[in-house]
mmCIF file of C-alpha atoms in Angstrom:
data_model
loop_
_atom_site.group_PDB
_atom_site.id
_atom_site.type_symbol
_atom_site.label_atom_id
_atom_site.label_comp_id
_atom_site.label_asym_id
_atom_site.label_seq_id
_atom_site.Cartn_x
_atom_site.Cartn_y
_atom_site.Cartn_z
ATOM 1 C CA MET K 481 3.035 -17.284 25.645
ATOM 2 C CA LYS K 482 7.706 -18.347 31.356
ATOM 3 C CA LEU K 483 7.968 -16.725 27.886
ATOM 4 C CA ILE K 484 6.115 -17.274 24.435
ATOM 5 C CA GLN K 485 4.067 -16.327 24.022
ATOM 6 C CA VAL K 486 6.553 -14.434 23.209
ATOM 7 C CA ILE K 487 4.001 -15.864 21.458
ATOM 8 C CA THR K 488 6.602 -13.846 22.813
ATOM 9 C CA LEU K 489 4.737 -12.485 20.235
ATOM 10 C CA ALA K 490 3.768 -14.437 21.616
ATOM 11 C CA ALA K 491 3.434 -11.716 23.702
ATOM 12 C CA CYS K 492 6.196 -9.370 24.140
ATOM 13 C CA ALA K 493 9.348 -9.579 25.979
ATOM 14 C CA LEU K 494 10.730 -8.010 22.862
ATOM 15 C CA THR K 495 14.169 -7.710 24.276
ATOM 16 C CA LEU K 496 17.455 -7.245 22.593
ATOM 17 C CA ALA K 497 19.887 -9.306 24.576
ATOM 18 C CA ALA K 498 22.454 -6.542 24.701
ATOM 19 C CA CYS K 499 19.968 -3.729 25.258
ATOM 20 C CA ASN K 500 17.538 -4.836 27.962
ATOM 21 C CA SER K 501 18.055 -5.634 31.615
ATOM 22 C CA THR K 502 16.908 -8.800 33.330
ATOM 23 C CA GLU K 503 14.321 -6.709 35.183
ATOM 24 C CA ASP K 504 12.789 -5.582 31.865
ATOM 25 C CA THR K 505 12.631 -9.156 30.627
ATOM 26 C CA LYS K 506 10.853 -10.363 33.773
ATOM 27 C CA GLN K 507 8.396 -7.488 33.604
ATOM 28 C CA ASN K 508 7.376 -8.218 30.010
ATOM 29 C CA ALA K 509 7.229 -12.020 30.154
ATOM 30 C CA GLY K 510 3.851 -13.592 29.660
ATOM 31 C CA SER K 511 2.610 -11.772 26.590
ATOM 32 C CA ALA K 512 0.972 -13.254 23.513
ATOM 33 C CA ASN K 513 3.770 -11.807 21.432
ATOM 34 C CA ASP K 514 6.693 -12.942 23.547
ATOM 35 C CA ALA K 515 8.615 -14.217 20.538
ATOM 36 C CA ALA K 516 11.355 -12.240 22.105
ATOM 37 C CA PRO K 517 14.823 -12.342 20.692
ATOM 38 C CA THR K 518 17.636 -13.560 22.903
ATOM 39 C CA ASP K 519 21.015 -15.135 22.264
ATOM 40 C CA ALA K 520 20.018 -18.662 23.263
ATOM 41 C CA GLN K 521 17.405 -21.196 22.367
ATOM 42 C CA THR K 522 14.386 -20.688 24.576
ATOM 43 C CA VAL K 523 11.009 -22.231 25.040
ATOM 44 C CA THR K 524 8.108 -20.063 26.028
ATOM 45 C CA ASP K 525 4.658 -21.211 26.827
ATOM 46 C CA HIS K 526 1.609 -19.158 27.559
ATOM 47 C CA GLY K 527 -1.245 -21.286 28.391
ATOM 48 C CA ALA K 528 -2.395 -24.819 28.488
ATOM 49 C CA LYS K 529 -2.284 -26.221 31.973
ATOM 50 C CA ASP K 530 -1.320 -29.617 30.586
ATOM 51 C CA LYS K 531 1.545 -29.083 28.150
ATOM 52 C CA SER K 532 0.591 -32.325 26.383
ATOM 53 C CA GLU K 533 -2.381 -30.355 25.061
ATOM 54 C CA VAL K 534 -0.081 -28.720 22.518
ATOM 55 C CA GLY K 535 -0.453 -30.546 19.211
ATOM 56 C CA PHE K 536 3.231 -31.207 18.503
ATOM 57 C CA GLU K 537 6.527 -31.612 20.280
ATOM 58 C CA MET K 538 8.111 -28.140 20.486
ATOM 59 C CA ALA K 539 11.626 -29.493 20.134
ATOM 60 C CA GLY K 540 11.115 -31.055 16.736
ATOM 61 C CA GLY K 541 8.131 -33.340 16.297
ATOM 62 C CA ASN K 542 6.491 -33.967 12.957
ATOM 63 C CA ILE K 543 4.027 -31.325 11.886
ATOM 64 C CA GLU K 544 0.830 -32.888 10.614
ATOM 65 C CA GLU K 545 -2.272 -31.032 9.546
ATOM 66 C CA ALA K 546 -5.414 -31.862 11.495
ATOM 67 C CA THR K 547 -7.752 -33.774 9.212
ATOM 68 C CA ASN K 548 -10.994 -33.080 11.082
ATOM 69 C CA VAL K 549 -11.245 -29.319 10.387
ATOM 70 C CA PRO K 550 -14.404 -28.330 8.485
ATOM 71 C CA GLU K 551 -13.522 -26.103 5.514
ATOM 72 C CA LYS K 552 -15.537 -23.140 6.869
ATOM 73 C CA GLU K 553 -13.748 -23.346 10.236
ATOM 74 C CA LYS K 554 -10.349 -23.768 8.560
ATOM 75 C CA THR K 555 -10.918 -20.558 6.615
ATOM 76 C CA ALA K 556 -12.045 -18.711 9.772
ATOM 77 C CA ILE K 557 -9.084 -19.950 11.862
ATOM 78 C CA LEU K 558 -6.482 -19.111 9.227
ATOM 79 C CA SER K 559 -8.095 -15.691 8.715
ATOM 80 C CA ALA K 560 -7.892 -15.070 12.477
ATOM 81 C CA PHE K 561 -4.219 -16.082 12.452
ATOM 82 C CA ASP K 562 -3.525 -13.761 9.497
ATOM 83 C CA GLU K 563 -5.255 -10.893 11.314
ATOM 84 C CA TYR K 564 -3.208 -11.627 14.459
ATOM 85 C CA MET K 565 0.029 -11.360 12.456
ATOM 86 C CA GLU K 566 -1.005 -8.413 10.271
ATOM 87 C CA ALA K 567 -2.378 -6.335 13.163
ATOM 88 C CA PHE K 568 0.881 -6.766 15.069
ATOM 89 C CA ASN K 569 3.008 -5.887 12.040
ATOM 90 C CA ALA K 570 0.830 -2.818 11.392
ATOM 91 C CA GLU K 571 1.336 -1.792 15.053
ATOM 92 C CA ASP K 572 -2.423 -1.257 15.367
ATOM 93 C CA ILE K 573 -3.185 -1.894 19.033
ATOM 94 C CA ASN K 574 -6.978 -1.845 18.699
ATOM 95 C CA ARG K 575 -6.912 -4.223 15.758
ATOM 96 C CA TYR K 576 -4.419 -6.481 17.558
ATOM 97 C CA MET K 577 -6.425 -6.613 20.788
ATOM 98 C CA GLY K 578 -9.505 -7.427 18.711
ATOM 99 C CA VAL K 579 -8.049 -10.872 17.964
ATOM 100 C CA ILE K 580 -6.929 -11.564 21.553
ATOM 101 C CA SER K 581 -9.241 -13.496 23.879
ATOM 102 C CA LYS K 582 -10.767 -11.435 26.680
ATOM 103 C CA LYS K 583 -10.154 -14.445 28.956
ATOM 104 C CA PRO K 584 -6.863 -15.902 27.725
ATOM 105 C CA GLU K 585 -5.316 -18.961 29.343
ATOM 106 C CA GLY K 586 -1.701 -17.968 28.840
ATOM 107 C CA PHE K 587 -1.506 -14.281 29.761
ATOM 108 C CA ASN K 588 -3.505 -11.359 31.162
ATOM 109 C CA TYR K 589 -5.535 -9.379 28.605
ATOM 110 C CA ASN K 590 -4.905 -5.943 30.173
ATOM 111 C CA ASP K 591 -1.205 -6.646 30.709
ATOM 112 C CA GLU K 592 -0.971 -7.797 27.095
ATOM 113 C CA LYS K 593 -2.259 -4.445 25.866
ATOM 114 C CA VAL K 594 0.284 -2.531 27.942
ATOM 115 C CA VAL K 595 3.197 -4.744 26.892
ATOM 116 C CA VAL K 596 2.280 -4.627 23.202
ATOM 117 C CA GLU K 597 1.864 -0.831 23.264
ATOM 118 C CA GLN K 598 5.342 -0.580 24.799
ATOM 119 C CA ALA K 599 6.720 -2.917 22.139
ATOM 120 C CA PHE K 600 5.173 -0.791 19.397
ATOM 121 C CA ASP K 601 6.782 2.327 20.925
ATOM 122 C CA GLU K 602 10.228 0.773 21.403
ATOM 123 C CA TYR K 603 10.625 -1.562 18.422
ATOM 124 C CA ASP K 604 9.882 -1.875 14.750
ATOM 125 C CA THR K 605 9.051 -5.531 14.372
ATOM 126 C CA ILE K 606 8.019 -7.591 11.396
ATOM 127 C CA ARG K 607 6.880 -11.150 12.045
ATOM 128 C CA THR K 608 6.688 -13.475 9.054
ATOM 129 C CA ALA K 609 4.931 -16.831 9.284
ATOM 130 C CA GLU K 610 5.695 -19.797 7.033
ATOM 131 C CA ASP K 611 4.280 -23.315 6.940
ATOM 132 C CA VAL K 612 1.075 -22.188 8.668
ATOM 133 C CA THR K 613 -0.768 -25.383 9.596
ATOM 134 C CA ILE K 614 -3.749 -26.194 11.806
ATOM 135 C CA ILE K 615 -2.402 -29.097 13.839
ATOM 136 C CA LYS K 616 -5.218 -29.664 16.334
ATOM 137 C CA TYR K 617 -8.901 -28.822 16.187
ATOM 138 C CA ASP K 618 -12.177 -29.250 18.010
ATOM 139 C CA ASP K 619 -15.297 -27.075 18.115
ATOM 140 C CA ALA K 620 -13.913 -24.898 20.916
ATOM 141 C CA GLU K 621 -10.134 -24.763 20.276
ATOM 142 C CA ALA K 622 -7.671 -24.795 17.409
ATOM 143 C CA GLN K 623 -3.879 -24.868 17.391
ATOM 144 C CA VAL K 624 -1.971 -23.240 14.540
ATOM 145 C CA PHE K 625 1.680 -24.128 13.955
ATOM 146 C CA THR K 626 4.092 -21.865 12.085
ATOM 147 C CA ASN K 627 7.768 -21.380 11.480
ATOM 148 C CA LEU K 628 8.163 -17.772 12.563
ATOM 149 C CA HIS K 629 10.771 -15.197 11.552
ATOM 150 C CA ILE K 630 11.062 -12.037 13.618
ATOM 151 C CA ALA K 631 12.970 -9.006 12.322
ATOM 152 C CA LEU K 632 13.393 -6.545 15.163
ATOM 153 C CA GLU K 633 14.868 -3.053 15.291
ATOM 154 C CA GLN K 634 15.027 -0.979 18.451
ATOM 155 C CA THR K 635 13.895 2.506 17.435
ATOM 156 C CA GLY K 636 16.020 4.365 19.990
ATOM 157 C CA THR K 637 19.329 2.722 19.139
ATOM 158 C CA GLY K 638 18.871 1.218 15.685
ATOM 159 C CA ALA K 639 20.060 -2.140 17.043
ATOM 160 C CA LYS K 640 18.744 -4.996 14.898
ATOM 161 C CA LEU K 641 18.148 -8.640 15.589
ATOM 162 C CA ASP K 642 16.660 -11.441 13.507
ATOM 163 C CA ARG K 643 15.127 -14.462 15.165
ATOM 164 C CA ASN K 644 13.625 -17.695 13.877
ATOM 165 C CA GLY K 645 11.522 -20.147 15.804
ATOM 166 C CA ARG K 646 8.554 -22.460 15.889
ATOM 167 C CA GLN K 647 5.264 -21.275 17.320
ATOM 168 C CA VAL K 648 1.893 -22.755 18.136
ATOM 169 C CA THR K 649 -0.856 -20.181 18.534
ATOM 170 C CA VAL K 650 -3.882 -21.524 20.370
ATOM 171 C CA PHE K 651 -7.256 -20.073 19.426
ATOM 172 C CA ALA K 652 -10.471 -20.409 21.419
ATOM 173 C CA LYS K 653 -13.884 -19.878 19.888
ATOM 174 C CA GLU K 654 -15.657 -17.063 21.739
ATOM 175 C CA ASP K 655 -18.954 -15.595 20.585
ATOM 176 C CA GLY K 656 -18.472 -17.207 17.187
ATOM 177 C CA LYS K 657 -14.951 -15.758 16.669
ATOM 178 C CA TRP K 658 -11.556 -17.464 16.874
ATOM 179 C CA LEU K 659 -9.374 -15.502 19.343
ATOM 180 C CA VAL K 660 -5.803 -16.056 20.606
ATOM 181 C CA THR K 661 -5.857 -17.586 24.074
ATOM 182 C CA SER K 662 -2.268 -18.834 24.447
ATOM 183 C CA VAL K 663 0.977 -19.108 22.509
ATOM 184 C CA TYR K 664 3.925 -21.504 22.634
ATOM 185 C CA PHE K 665 7.262 -20.558 21.084
ATOM 186 C CA ILE K 666 10.694 -22.102 20.827
ATOM 187 C CA GLY K 667 13.368 -19.869 19.388
ATOM 188 C CA GLU K 668 16.496 -20.817 17.580
ATOM 189 C CA THR K 669 19.820 -19.181 18.325
ATOM 190 C CA ALA K 670 19.757 -15.501 17.309
ATOM 191 C CA GLU K 671 21.549 -14.605 14.065
#
């Protein structure tokens, strides 16, 4: 979290441009890990009804840290983001789904689980986040910006693809925990 969420990861149309059909791409769109590699620049959004709710301009706005984040909440949000990334990289579906909102705005929880399990079966993926910054915060929602690198290898063919992009992961506070509710991703041209 229509792709990014790709979060693409950001949910998970983890498609290799040369290896997947258009049908596969449509079927997997809408996941929190949709940071799916393709040959062209793409924007994926999973979530906010009003796109102006995203704390920066996806195509290249300035990234500024939110100044109103209490230190305790900042630590909790960044820990939740780290767990989101680490659980995906570890291909631990239960751990990964533990950081996903049960009522996400940008994708369907049950569909997310299916898509991510398929991605774990079909691809070895390592996502690396840099410049992790909380860009928008209130008591109920936080937006985390990152420059994201995705190294993808299709297990069946050995085909590899690297992808860079910018992502905003939106967290909602549910039962005292920060959980991923939507993801926005814009990818650069594949290398």
